[in-house]
Coordinates of C-alpha atoms in Angstrom, one line a residue:
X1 CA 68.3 137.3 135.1
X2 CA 69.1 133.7 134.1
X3 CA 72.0 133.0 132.3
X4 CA 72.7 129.2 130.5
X5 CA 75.5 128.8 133.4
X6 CA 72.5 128.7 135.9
X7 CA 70.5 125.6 134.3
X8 CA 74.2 124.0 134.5
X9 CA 73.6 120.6 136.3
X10 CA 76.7 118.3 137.9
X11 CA 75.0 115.7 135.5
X12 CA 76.4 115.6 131.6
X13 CA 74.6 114.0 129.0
X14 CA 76.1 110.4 128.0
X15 CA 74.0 110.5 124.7
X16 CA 75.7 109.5 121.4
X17 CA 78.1 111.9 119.0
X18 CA 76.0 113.8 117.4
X19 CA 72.6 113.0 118.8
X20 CA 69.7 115.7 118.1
X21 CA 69.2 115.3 122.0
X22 CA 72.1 117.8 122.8
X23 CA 70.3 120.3 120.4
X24 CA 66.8 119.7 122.6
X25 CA 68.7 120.6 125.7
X26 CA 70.3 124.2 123.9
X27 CA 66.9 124.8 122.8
X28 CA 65.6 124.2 125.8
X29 CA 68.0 126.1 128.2
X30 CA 67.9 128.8 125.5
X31 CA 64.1 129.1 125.9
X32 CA 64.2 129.1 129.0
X33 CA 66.8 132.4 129.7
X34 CA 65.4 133.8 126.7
X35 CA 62.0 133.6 128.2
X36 CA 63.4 134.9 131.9
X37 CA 62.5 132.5 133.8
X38 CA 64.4 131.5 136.8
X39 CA 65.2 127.8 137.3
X40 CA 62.9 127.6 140.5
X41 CA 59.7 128.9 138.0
X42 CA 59.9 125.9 135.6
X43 CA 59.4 121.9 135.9
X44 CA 60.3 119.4 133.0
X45 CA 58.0 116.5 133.0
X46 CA 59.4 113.6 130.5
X47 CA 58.9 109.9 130.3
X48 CA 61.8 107.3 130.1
X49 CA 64.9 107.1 127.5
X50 CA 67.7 108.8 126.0
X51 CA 66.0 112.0 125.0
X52 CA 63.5 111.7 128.5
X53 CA 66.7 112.4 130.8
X54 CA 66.7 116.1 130.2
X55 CA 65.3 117.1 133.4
X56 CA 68.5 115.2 134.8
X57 CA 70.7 117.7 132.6
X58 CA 69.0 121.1 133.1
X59 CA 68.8 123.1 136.6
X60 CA 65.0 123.2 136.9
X61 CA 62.5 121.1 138.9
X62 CA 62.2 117.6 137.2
X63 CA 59.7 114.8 137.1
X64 CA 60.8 111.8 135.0
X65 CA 57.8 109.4 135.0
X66 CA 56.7 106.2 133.1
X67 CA 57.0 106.0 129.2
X68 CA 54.3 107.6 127.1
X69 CA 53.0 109.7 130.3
X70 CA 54.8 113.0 130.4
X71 CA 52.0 115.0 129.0
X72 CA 49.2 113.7 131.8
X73 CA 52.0 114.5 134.5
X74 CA 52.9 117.7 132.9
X75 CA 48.6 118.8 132.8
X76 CA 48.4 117.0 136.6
X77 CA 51.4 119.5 137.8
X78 CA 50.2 122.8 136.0
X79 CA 46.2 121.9 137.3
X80 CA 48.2 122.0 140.8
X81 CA 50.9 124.9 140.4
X82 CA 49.0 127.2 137.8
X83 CA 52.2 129.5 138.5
X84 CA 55.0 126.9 137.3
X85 CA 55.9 126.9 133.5
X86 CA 55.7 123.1 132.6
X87 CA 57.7 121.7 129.7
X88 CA 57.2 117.8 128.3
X89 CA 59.9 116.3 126.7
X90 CA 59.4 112.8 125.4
X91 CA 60.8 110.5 122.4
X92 CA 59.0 108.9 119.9
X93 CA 58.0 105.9 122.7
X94 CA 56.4 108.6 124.7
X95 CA 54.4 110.5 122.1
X96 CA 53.3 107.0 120.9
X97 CA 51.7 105.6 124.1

């Protein structure tokens, strides 16, 4: 079973005090163990920016692509690997483009 001290990365976020991104990353690492699923089942797709460096912060695969693209990625890598759970993240810049 996955515990939050598995998606630990050697990476720590440099966001600002108080940023809403360090609540995105306990969600998502919540979900995640919550959900069982073990690191190697999972792939964050995001674009580029503060908020788009979770898959450097969280023990999964990763894909960090160009702004406003996580979502075509993120279709692109579950039309390949049916089997892999595939979360976007993206800021407002991504969800815009």
């Amino acid at each position: 079973m996955t515990e939050l001290k598995d998606l630990q990365t050697r990476e720590n976020p440099n966001w600002c005090p108080g940023c809403g991104d360090y609540g995105i990353q306990a969600a998502a690492k919540g979900a995640i163990v919550k959900a069982g699923l073990k690191p190697h089942e999972i792939v964050i797709v995001s674009g580029i920016g503060c908020g788009s460096k979770l898959p450097h912060y969280v023990k999964t695969y990763g894909f960090e692509g160009l702004h406003g693209r996580p979502l075509p990625v993120a279709t692109g890598i579950k039309l390949a690997n049916p089997s892999l759970t595939v979360m976007a993240v993206g800021g407002d810049g991504d969800g815009y483009g």
